[in-house]
Short mmCIF file of C-alpha atoms in Angstrom, two decimals:
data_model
loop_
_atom_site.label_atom_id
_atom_site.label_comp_id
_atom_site.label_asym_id
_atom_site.label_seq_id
_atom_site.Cartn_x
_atom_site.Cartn_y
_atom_site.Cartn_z
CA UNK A 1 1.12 -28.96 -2.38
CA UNK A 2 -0.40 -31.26 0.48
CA UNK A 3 2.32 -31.15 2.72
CA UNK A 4 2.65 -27.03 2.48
CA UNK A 5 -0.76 -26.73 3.31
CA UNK A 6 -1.01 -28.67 5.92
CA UNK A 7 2.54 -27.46 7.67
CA UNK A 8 0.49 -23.46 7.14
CA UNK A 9 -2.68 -24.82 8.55
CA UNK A 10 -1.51 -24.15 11.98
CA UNK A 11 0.10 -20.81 11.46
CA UNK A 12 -2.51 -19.31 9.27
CA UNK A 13 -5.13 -19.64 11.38
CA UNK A 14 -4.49 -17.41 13.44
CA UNK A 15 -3.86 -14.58 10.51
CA UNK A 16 -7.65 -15.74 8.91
CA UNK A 17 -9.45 -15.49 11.95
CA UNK A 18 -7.91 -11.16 11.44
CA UNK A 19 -7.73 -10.82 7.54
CA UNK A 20 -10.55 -11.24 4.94
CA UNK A 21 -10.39 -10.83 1.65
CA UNK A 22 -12.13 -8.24 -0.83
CA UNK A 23 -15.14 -11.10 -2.38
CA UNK A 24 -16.41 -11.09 1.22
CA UNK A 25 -19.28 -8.39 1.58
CA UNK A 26 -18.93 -7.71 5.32
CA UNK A 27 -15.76 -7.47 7.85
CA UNK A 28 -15.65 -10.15 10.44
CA UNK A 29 -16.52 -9.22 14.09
CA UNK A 30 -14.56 -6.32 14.91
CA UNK A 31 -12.34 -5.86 18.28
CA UNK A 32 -13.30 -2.72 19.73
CA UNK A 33 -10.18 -0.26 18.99
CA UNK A 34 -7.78 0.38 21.42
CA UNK A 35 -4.67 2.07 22.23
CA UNK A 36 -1.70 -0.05 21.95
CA UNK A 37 0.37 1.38 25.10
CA UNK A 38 -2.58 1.89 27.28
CA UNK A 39 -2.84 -1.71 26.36
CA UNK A 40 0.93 -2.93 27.52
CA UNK A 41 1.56 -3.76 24.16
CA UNK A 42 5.58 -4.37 24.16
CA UNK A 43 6.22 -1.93 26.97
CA UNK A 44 8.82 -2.58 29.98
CA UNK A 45 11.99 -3.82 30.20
CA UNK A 46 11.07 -6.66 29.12
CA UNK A 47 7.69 -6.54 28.26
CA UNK A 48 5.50 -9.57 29.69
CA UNK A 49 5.44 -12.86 27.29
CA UNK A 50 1.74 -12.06 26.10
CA UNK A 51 2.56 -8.18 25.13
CA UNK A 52 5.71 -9.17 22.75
CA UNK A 53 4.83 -8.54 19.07
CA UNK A 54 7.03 -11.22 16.61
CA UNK A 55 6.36 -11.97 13.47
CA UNK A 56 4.39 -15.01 14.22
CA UNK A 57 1.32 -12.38 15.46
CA UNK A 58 2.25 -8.92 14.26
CA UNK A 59 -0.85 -8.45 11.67
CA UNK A 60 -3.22 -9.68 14.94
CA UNK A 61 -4.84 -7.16 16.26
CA UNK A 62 -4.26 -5.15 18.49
CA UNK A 63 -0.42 -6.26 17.92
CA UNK A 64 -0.72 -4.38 14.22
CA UNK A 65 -1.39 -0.83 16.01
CA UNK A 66 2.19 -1.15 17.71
CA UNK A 67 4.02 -3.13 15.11
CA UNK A 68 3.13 -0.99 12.04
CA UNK A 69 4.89 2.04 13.63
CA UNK A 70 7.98 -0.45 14.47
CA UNK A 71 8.28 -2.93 11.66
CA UNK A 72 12.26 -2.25 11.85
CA UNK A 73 12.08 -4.14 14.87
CA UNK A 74 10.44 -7.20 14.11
CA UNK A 75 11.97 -7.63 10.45
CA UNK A 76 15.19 -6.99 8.60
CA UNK A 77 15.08 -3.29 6.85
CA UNK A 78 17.02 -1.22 4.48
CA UNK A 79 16.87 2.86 4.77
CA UNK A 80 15.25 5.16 2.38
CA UNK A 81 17.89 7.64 2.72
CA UNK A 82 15.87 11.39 2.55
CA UNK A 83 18.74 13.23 1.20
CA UNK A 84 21.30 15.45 2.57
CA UNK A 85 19.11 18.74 2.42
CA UNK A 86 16.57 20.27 4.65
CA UNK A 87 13.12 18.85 4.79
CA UNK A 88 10.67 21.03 2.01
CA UNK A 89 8.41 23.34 3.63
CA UNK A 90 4.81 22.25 4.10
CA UNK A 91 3.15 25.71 4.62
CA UNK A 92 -0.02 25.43 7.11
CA UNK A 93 -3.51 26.67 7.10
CA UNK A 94 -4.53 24.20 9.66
CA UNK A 95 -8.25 24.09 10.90
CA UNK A 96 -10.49 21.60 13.36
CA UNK A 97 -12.31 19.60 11.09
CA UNK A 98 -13.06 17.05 13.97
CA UNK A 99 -16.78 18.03 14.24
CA UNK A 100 -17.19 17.60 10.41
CA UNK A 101 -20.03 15.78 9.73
CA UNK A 102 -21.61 13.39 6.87
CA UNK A 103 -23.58 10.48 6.31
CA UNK A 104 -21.45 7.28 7.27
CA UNK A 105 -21.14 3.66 6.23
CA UNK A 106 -25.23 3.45 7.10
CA UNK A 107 -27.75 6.03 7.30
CA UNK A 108 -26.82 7.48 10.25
CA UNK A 109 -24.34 10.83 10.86
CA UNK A 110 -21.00 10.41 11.93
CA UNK A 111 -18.25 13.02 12.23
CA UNK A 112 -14.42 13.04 10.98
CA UNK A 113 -12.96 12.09 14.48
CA UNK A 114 -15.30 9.78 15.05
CA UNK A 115 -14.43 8.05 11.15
CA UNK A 116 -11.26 8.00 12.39
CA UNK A 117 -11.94 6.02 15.77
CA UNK A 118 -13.83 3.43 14.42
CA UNK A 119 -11.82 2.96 11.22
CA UNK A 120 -8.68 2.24 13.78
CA UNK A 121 -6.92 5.44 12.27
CA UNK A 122 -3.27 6.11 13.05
CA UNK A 123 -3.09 9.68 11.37
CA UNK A 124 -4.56 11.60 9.19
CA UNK A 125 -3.33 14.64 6.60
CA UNK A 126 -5.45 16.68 4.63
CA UNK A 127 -3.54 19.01 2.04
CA UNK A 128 -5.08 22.14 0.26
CA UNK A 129 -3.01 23.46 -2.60
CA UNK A 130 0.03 21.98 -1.11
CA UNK A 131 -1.03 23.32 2.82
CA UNK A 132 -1.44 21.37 5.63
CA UNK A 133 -5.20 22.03 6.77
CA UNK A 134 -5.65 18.86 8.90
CA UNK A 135 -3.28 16.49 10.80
CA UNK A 136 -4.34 13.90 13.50
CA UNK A 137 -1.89 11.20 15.39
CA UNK A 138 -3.32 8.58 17.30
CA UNK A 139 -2.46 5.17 18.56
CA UNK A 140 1.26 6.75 19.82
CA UNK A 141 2.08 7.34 16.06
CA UNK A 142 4.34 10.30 16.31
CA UNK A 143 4.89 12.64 12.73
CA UNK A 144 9.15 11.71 12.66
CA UNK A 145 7.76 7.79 12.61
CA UNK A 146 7.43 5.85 9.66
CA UNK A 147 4.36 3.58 9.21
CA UNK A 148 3.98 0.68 7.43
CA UNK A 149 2.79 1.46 3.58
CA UNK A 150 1.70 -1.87 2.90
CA UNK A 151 0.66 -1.84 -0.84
CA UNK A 152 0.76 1.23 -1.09
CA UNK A 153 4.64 0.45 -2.17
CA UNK A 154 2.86 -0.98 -5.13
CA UNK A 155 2.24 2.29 -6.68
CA UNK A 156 5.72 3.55 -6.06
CA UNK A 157 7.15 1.02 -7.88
CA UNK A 158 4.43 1.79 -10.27
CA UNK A 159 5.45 4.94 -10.30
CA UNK A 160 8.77 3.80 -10.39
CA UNK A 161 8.25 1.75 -13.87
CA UNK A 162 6.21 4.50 -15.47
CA UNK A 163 8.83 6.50 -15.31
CA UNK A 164 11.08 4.52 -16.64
CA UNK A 165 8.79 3.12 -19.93
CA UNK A 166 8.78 7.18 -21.06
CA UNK A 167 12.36 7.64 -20.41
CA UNK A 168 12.69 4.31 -22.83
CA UNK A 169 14.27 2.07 -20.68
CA UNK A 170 11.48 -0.01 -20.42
CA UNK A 171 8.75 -1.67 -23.05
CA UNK A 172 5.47 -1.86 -21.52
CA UNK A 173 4.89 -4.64 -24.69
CA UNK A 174 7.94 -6.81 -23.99
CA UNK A 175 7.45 -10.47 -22.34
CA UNK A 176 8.98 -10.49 -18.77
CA UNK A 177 11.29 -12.77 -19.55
CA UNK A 178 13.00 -10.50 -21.61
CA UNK A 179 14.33 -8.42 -17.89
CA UNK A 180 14.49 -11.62 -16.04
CA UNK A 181 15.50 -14.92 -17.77
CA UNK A 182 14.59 -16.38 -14.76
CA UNK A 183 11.06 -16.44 -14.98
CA UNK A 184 11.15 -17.89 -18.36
CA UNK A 185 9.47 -21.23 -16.64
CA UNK A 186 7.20 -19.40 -14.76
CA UNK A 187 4.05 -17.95 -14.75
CA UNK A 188 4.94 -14.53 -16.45
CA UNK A 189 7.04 -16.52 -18.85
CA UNK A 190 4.24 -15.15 -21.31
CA UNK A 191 2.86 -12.28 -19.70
CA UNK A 192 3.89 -8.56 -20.56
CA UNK A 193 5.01 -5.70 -18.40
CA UNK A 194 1.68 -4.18 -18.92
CA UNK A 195 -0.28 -6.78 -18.03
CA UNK A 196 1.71 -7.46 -15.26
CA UNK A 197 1.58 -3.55 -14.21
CA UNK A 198 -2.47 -3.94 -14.69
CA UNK A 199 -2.64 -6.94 -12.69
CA UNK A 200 -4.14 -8.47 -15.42
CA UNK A 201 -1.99 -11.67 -15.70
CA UNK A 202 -3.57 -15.32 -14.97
CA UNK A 203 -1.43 -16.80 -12.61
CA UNK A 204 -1.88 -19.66 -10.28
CA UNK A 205 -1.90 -17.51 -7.16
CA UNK A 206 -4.40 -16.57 -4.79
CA UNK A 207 -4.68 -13.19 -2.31
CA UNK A 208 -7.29 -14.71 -0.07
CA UNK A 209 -6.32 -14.77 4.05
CA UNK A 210 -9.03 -17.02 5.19
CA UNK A 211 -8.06 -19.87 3.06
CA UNK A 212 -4.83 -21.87 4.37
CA UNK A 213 -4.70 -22.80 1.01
CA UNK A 214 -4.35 -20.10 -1.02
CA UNK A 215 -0.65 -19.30 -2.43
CA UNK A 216 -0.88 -15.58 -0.70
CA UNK A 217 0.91 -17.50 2.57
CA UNK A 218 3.79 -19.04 0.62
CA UNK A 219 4.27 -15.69 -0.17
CA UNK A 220 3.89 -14.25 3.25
CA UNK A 221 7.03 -16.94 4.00
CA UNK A 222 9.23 -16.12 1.22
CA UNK A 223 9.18 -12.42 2.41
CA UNK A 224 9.83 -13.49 5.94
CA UNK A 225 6.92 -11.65 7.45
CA UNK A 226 5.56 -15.41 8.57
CA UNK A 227 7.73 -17.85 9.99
CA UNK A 228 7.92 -20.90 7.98
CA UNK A 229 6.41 -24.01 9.69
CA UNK A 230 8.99 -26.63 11.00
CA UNK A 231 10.19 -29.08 7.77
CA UNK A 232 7.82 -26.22 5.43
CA UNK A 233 9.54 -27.54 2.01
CA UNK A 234 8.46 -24.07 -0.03
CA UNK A 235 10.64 -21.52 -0.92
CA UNK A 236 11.99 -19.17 1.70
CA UNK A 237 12.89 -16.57 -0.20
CA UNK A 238 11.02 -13.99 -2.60
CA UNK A 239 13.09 -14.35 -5.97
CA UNK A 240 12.97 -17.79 -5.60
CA UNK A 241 9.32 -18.45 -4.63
CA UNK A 242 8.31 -15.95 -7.90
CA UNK A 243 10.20 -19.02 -10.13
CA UNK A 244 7.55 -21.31 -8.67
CA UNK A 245 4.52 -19.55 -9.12
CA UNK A 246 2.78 -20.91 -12.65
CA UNK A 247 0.17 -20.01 -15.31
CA UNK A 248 -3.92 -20.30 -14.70
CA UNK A 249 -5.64 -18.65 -17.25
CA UNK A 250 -4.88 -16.41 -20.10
CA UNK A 251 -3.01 -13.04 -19.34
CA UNK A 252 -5.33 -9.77 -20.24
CA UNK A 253 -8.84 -11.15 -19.62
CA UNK A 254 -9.09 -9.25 -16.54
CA UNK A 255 -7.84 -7.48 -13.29
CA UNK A 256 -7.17 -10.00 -10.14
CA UNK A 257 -5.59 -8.22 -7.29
CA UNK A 258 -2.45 -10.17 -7.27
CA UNK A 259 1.15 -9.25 -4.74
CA UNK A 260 3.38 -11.45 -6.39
CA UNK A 261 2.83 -9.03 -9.98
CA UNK A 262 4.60 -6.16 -8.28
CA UNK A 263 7.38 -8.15 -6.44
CA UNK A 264 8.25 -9.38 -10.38
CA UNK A 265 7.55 -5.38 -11.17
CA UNK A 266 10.36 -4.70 -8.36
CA UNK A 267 13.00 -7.44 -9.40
CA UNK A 268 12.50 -5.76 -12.98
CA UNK A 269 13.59 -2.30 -12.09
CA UNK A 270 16.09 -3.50 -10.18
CA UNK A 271 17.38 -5.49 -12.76
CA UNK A 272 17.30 -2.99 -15.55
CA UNK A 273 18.63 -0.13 -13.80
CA UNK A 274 21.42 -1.74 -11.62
CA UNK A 275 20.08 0.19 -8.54
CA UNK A 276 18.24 -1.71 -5.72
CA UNK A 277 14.67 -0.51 -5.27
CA UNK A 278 15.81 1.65 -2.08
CA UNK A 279 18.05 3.41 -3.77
CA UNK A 280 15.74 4.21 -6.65
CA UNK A 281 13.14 5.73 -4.19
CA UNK A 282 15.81 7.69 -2.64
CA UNK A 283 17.59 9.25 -5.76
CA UNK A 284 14.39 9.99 -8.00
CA UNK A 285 11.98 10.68 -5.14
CA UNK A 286 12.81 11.42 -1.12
CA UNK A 287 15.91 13.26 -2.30
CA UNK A 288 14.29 15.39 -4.74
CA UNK A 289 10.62 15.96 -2.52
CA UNK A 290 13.32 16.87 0.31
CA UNK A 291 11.34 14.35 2.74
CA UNK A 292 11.68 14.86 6.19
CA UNK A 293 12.33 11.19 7.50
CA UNK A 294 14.08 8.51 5.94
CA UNK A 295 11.99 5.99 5.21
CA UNK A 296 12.74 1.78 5.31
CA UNK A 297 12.26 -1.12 3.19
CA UNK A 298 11.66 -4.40 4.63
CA UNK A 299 13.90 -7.49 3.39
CA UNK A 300 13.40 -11.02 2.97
CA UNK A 301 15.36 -13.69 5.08
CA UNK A 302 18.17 -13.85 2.16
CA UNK A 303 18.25 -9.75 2.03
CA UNK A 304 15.77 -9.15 -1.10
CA UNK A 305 13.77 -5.93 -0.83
CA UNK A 306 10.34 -6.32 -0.79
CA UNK A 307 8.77 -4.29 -3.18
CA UNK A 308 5.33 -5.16 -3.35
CA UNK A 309 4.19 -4.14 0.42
CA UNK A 310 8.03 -3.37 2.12
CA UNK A 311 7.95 0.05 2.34
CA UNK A 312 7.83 2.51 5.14
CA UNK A 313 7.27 6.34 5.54
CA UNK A 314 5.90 9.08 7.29
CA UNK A 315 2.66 10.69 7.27
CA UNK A 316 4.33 13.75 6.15
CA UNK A 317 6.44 12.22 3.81
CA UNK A 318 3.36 10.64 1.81
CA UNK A 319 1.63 14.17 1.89
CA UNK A 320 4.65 15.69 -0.17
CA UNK A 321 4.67 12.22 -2.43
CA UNK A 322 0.98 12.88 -3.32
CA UNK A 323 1.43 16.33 -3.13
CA UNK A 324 3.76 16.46 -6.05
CA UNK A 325 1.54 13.60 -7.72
CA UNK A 326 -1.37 16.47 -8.15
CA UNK A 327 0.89 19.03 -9.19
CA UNK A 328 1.29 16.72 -12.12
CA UNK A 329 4.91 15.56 -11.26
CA UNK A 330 6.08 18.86 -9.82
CA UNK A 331 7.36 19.96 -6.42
CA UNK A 332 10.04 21.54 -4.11
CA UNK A 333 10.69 24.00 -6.92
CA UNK A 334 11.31 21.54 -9.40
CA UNK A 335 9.72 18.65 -12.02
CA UNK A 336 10.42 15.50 -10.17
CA UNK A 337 8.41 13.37 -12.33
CA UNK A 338 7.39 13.87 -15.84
CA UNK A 339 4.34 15.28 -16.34
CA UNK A 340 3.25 12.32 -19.50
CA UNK A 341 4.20 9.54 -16.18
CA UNK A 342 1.38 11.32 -13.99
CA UNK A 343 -0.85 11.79 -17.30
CA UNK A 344 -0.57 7.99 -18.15
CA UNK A 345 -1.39 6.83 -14.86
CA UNK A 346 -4.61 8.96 -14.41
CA UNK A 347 -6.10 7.70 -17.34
CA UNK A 348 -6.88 4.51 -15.88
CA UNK A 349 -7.31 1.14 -17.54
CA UNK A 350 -10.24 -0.84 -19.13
CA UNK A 351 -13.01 -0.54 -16.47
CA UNK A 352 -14.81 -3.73 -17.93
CA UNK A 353 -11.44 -5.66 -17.31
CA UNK A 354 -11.64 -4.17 -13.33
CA UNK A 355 -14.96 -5.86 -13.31
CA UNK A 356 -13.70 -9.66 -13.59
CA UNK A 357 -12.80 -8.81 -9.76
CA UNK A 358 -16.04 -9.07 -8.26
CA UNK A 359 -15.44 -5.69 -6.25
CA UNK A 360 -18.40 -4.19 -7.28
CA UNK A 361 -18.48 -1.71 -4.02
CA UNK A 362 -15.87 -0.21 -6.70
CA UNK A 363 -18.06 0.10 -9.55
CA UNK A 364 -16.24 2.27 -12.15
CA UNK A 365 -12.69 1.81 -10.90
CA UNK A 366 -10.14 0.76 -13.05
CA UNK A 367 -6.13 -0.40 -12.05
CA UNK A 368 -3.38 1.24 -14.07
CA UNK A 369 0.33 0.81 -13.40
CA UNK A 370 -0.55 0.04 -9.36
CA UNK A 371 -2.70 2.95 -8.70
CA UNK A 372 -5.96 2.99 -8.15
CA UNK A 373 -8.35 5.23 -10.81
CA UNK A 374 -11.68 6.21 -9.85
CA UNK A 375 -12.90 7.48 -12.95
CA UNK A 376 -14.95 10.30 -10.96
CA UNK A 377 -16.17 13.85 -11.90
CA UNK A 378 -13.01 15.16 -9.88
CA UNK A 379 -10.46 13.00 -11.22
CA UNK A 380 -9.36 11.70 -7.91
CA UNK A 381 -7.43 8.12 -8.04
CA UNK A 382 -5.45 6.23 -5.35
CA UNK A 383 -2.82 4.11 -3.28
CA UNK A 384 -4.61 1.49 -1.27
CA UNK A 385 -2.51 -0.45 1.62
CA UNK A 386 -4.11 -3.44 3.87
CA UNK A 387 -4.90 -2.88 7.26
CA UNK A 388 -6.56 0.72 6.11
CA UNK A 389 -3.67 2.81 4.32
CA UNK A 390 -4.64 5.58 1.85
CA UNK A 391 -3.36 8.27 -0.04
CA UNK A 392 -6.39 9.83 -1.84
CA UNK A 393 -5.50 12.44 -4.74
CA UNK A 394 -8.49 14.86 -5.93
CA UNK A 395 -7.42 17.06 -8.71
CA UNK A 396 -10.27 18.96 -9.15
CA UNK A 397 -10.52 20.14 -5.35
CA UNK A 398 -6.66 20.87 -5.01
CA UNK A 399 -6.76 18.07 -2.20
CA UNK A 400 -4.39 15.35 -0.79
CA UNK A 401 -5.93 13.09 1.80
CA UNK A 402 -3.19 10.47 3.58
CA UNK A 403 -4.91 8.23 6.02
CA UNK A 404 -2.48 5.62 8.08
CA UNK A 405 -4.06 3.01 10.09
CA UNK A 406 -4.36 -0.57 11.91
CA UNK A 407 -7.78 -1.53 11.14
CA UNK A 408 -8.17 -5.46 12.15
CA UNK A 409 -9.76 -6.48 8.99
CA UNK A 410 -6.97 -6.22 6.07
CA UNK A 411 -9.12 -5.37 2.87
CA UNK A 412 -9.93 -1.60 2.50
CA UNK A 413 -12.97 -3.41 0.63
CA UNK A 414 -14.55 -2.94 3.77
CA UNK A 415 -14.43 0.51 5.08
CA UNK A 416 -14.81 1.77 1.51
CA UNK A 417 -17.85 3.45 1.86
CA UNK A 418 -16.93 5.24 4.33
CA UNK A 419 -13.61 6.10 3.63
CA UNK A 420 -15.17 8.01 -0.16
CA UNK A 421 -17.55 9.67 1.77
CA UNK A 422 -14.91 11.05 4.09
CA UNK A 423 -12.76 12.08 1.36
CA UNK A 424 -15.62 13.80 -0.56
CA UNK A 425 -16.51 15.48 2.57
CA UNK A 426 -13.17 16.84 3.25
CA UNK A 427 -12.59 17.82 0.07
CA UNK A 428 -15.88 19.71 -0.34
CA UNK A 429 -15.37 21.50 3.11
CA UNK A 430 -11.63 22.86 2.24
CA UNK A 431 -12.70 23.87 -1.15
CA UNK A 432 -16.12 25.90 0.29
CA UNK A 433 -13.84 27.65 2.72
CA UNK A 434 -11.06 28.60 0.10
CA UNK A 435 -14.08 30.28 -1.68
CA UNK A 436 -15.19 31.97 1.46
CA UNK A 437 -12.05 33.56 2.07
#
């Protein structure tokens, strides 16, 4: 373990001095935000030595606000293929909610557009009852370009497994091992699906940026967002690197926000359906919501799909996915997902067990199957990406909220305040003028 950290030293500082992790109670010093063209930021023919984004600086800011619109260019990628039909209609009702005001992360008044600037927002969509009532690009984002998901691929394969334990092809009790032999040594060689879908396994393996110790790096390598360092001995691959990762603790004691539990989650449906986890999305999702862009998949340097935080999509596209999430399952004319998968992910998990996390700026929060459940009055629950990615489903007010962004701090710990009191203010202001009218 010596020599690994010390060959990551040098490359991760860099990333720590940018990332934080949730047990921190404030973001770092904050870069002012800033518009990545106006900035230079890989334009020309070529573009000048310091404006080229590679994967050696693409989660520095402001090299994230370019690169997470253009991840197929910095990293090997597999399609999302949309289908063969025409994209489903998104009916609009649009109005200016720029000037919308409520109370922000302090005491003071902010309004929507100005949450937006200084939470280094790339777009926004607000949906009410399936219309489009809001949409904002910034940052050169335009609405035919997919943006980087981040872990909010988590809850599609999530979604992804659900769907499969009620169709019976998967046990949420069995051991891991029982899909992957390979992982009999490992880690999970005890743990169940469930517990692995809850997060709730104890595994040697740490998601915590500013420490060039902590495992999250070998597994920024083995996905081939990081470069290795020259003679790095770890693995360099993802399927490989999950056979090294070993037991701390006893599975089920509690949540720990963990990457490395959904790239085992991926490998699994992979491995019991025979499909790869591209072609999943694309037959029992983009096809069937009729999205309007095909989205991507990043790949590791042997050609594994990374399904933990790989994916890729429009703004759009995530509208319709969490569109047909509040219909319970249903959308473009048909049921696309059971309604029992979208029941058994809103109920949530054991709350005390989301405790053990420390993220008490989440009191009342539970993770189920990779989504997030808030356990409020209106039912609403989540997908949660780093760098500032949401996808905010409120039952009770007939609202979607997608939010894409670059924000230089990672965690979404940190604008959470914020970000809820957005939400609830957007929700509340499309629901008081459906009444009105």
């Amino acid at each position: 373990m010596s020599v690994i950290v010390n060959s990551l030293r040098c490359s991760t500082v860099v990333l720590a001095l940018v990332l934080s992790t949730a047990s921190h109670a404030q973001a770092p010093q904050l870069p002012p935000p800033a518009d990545p063209i106006a900035l230079g930021i890989m334009q020309g023919f070529p573009p000048p030595a310091d404006k080229v984004v590679t994967r050696a600086n693409v989660l520095r800011y402001p090299n994230g606000s370019w690169a997470y619109h253009n991840m197929r260019q910095i990293v090997p990628n597999v399609s999302v293929w949309r289908g063969d039909k025409g994209a489903s209609v998104l009916a609009s009702e649009a109005r200016n909610l720029d000037t919308l005001a409520f109370q922000g992360a302090g005491d003071a008044q902010t309004t929507l557009a100005d949450w937006q600037k200084s939470t280094y927002t790339d777009a926004v969509l607000v949906l009410h009852n399936g219309k489009t009532v809001y949409e904002r690009y910034h940052n050169g984002l335009k609405a035919q370009t997919p943006h980087s998901m981040w872990s909010l691929t988590k809850s599609v394969v999530g979604l992804l497994a659900t769907m499969l334990i009620k169709e019976g092809m998967l046990d949420p009790n069995a051991k891991i091992p029982q899909y992957l032999t390979e992982l009999a040594s490992s880690g999970w060689a005890d743990a169940t699906l469930q517990q692995t879908l809850d997060m709730t396994t104890g595994l040697q393996y740490r998601e915590v940026f500013t420490d060039p110790k902590a495992e999250i790096f070998q597994y920024i390598i083995a996905a081939g967002l990081l470069p290795a360092p020259q003679d790095y001995p770890g693995p360099k691959s993802m399927l490989e690197y999950l056979k090294t990762v070993k037991k701390s603790g006893e599975h089920g004691d509690g949540f720990r926000y963990k990457s490395v539990d959904v790239e085992v989650l991926g490998w699994v449906i992979q491995r019991v359906t025979g499909k790869s986890f591209s072609d999943l999305v694309s037959e029992r999702l983009w096809s069937k919501l009729a999205a309007q862009e095909d989205g991507y998949v990043l790949a590791d340097p042997v050609g594994s799909q990374i399904t933990s935080i790989g994916m890729n999509a429009t703004l759009r596209d995530l509208g319709r996915l969490g569109e047909m999430l509040r219909q319970d399952g249903r959308f473009n004319g048909q049921q696309i997902v059971a309604k029992a998968v979208v029941d058994e992910i809103r109920k949530g998990a054991d709350r005390e067990k989301f405790k053990t996390s420390g993220q008490t700026v989440r009191a009342g929060y539970s993770y189920h199957n990779n989504f997030w459940v808030t356990h409020n009055a209106a039912g609403a629950y989540e997908m949660k990406g780093l760098n500032g990615q949401h996808v905010h489903i409120n039952p009770s007010a007939g609202v979607v909220i997608v939010k894409l962004s670059s924000h230089p701090a990672g965690e979404t710990i940190f604008t959470h305040v914020v970000d809820q009191r957005a939400f609830e203010a957007i929700a509340k202001a499309v629901s008081k003028s459906a009444r009105a009218n």
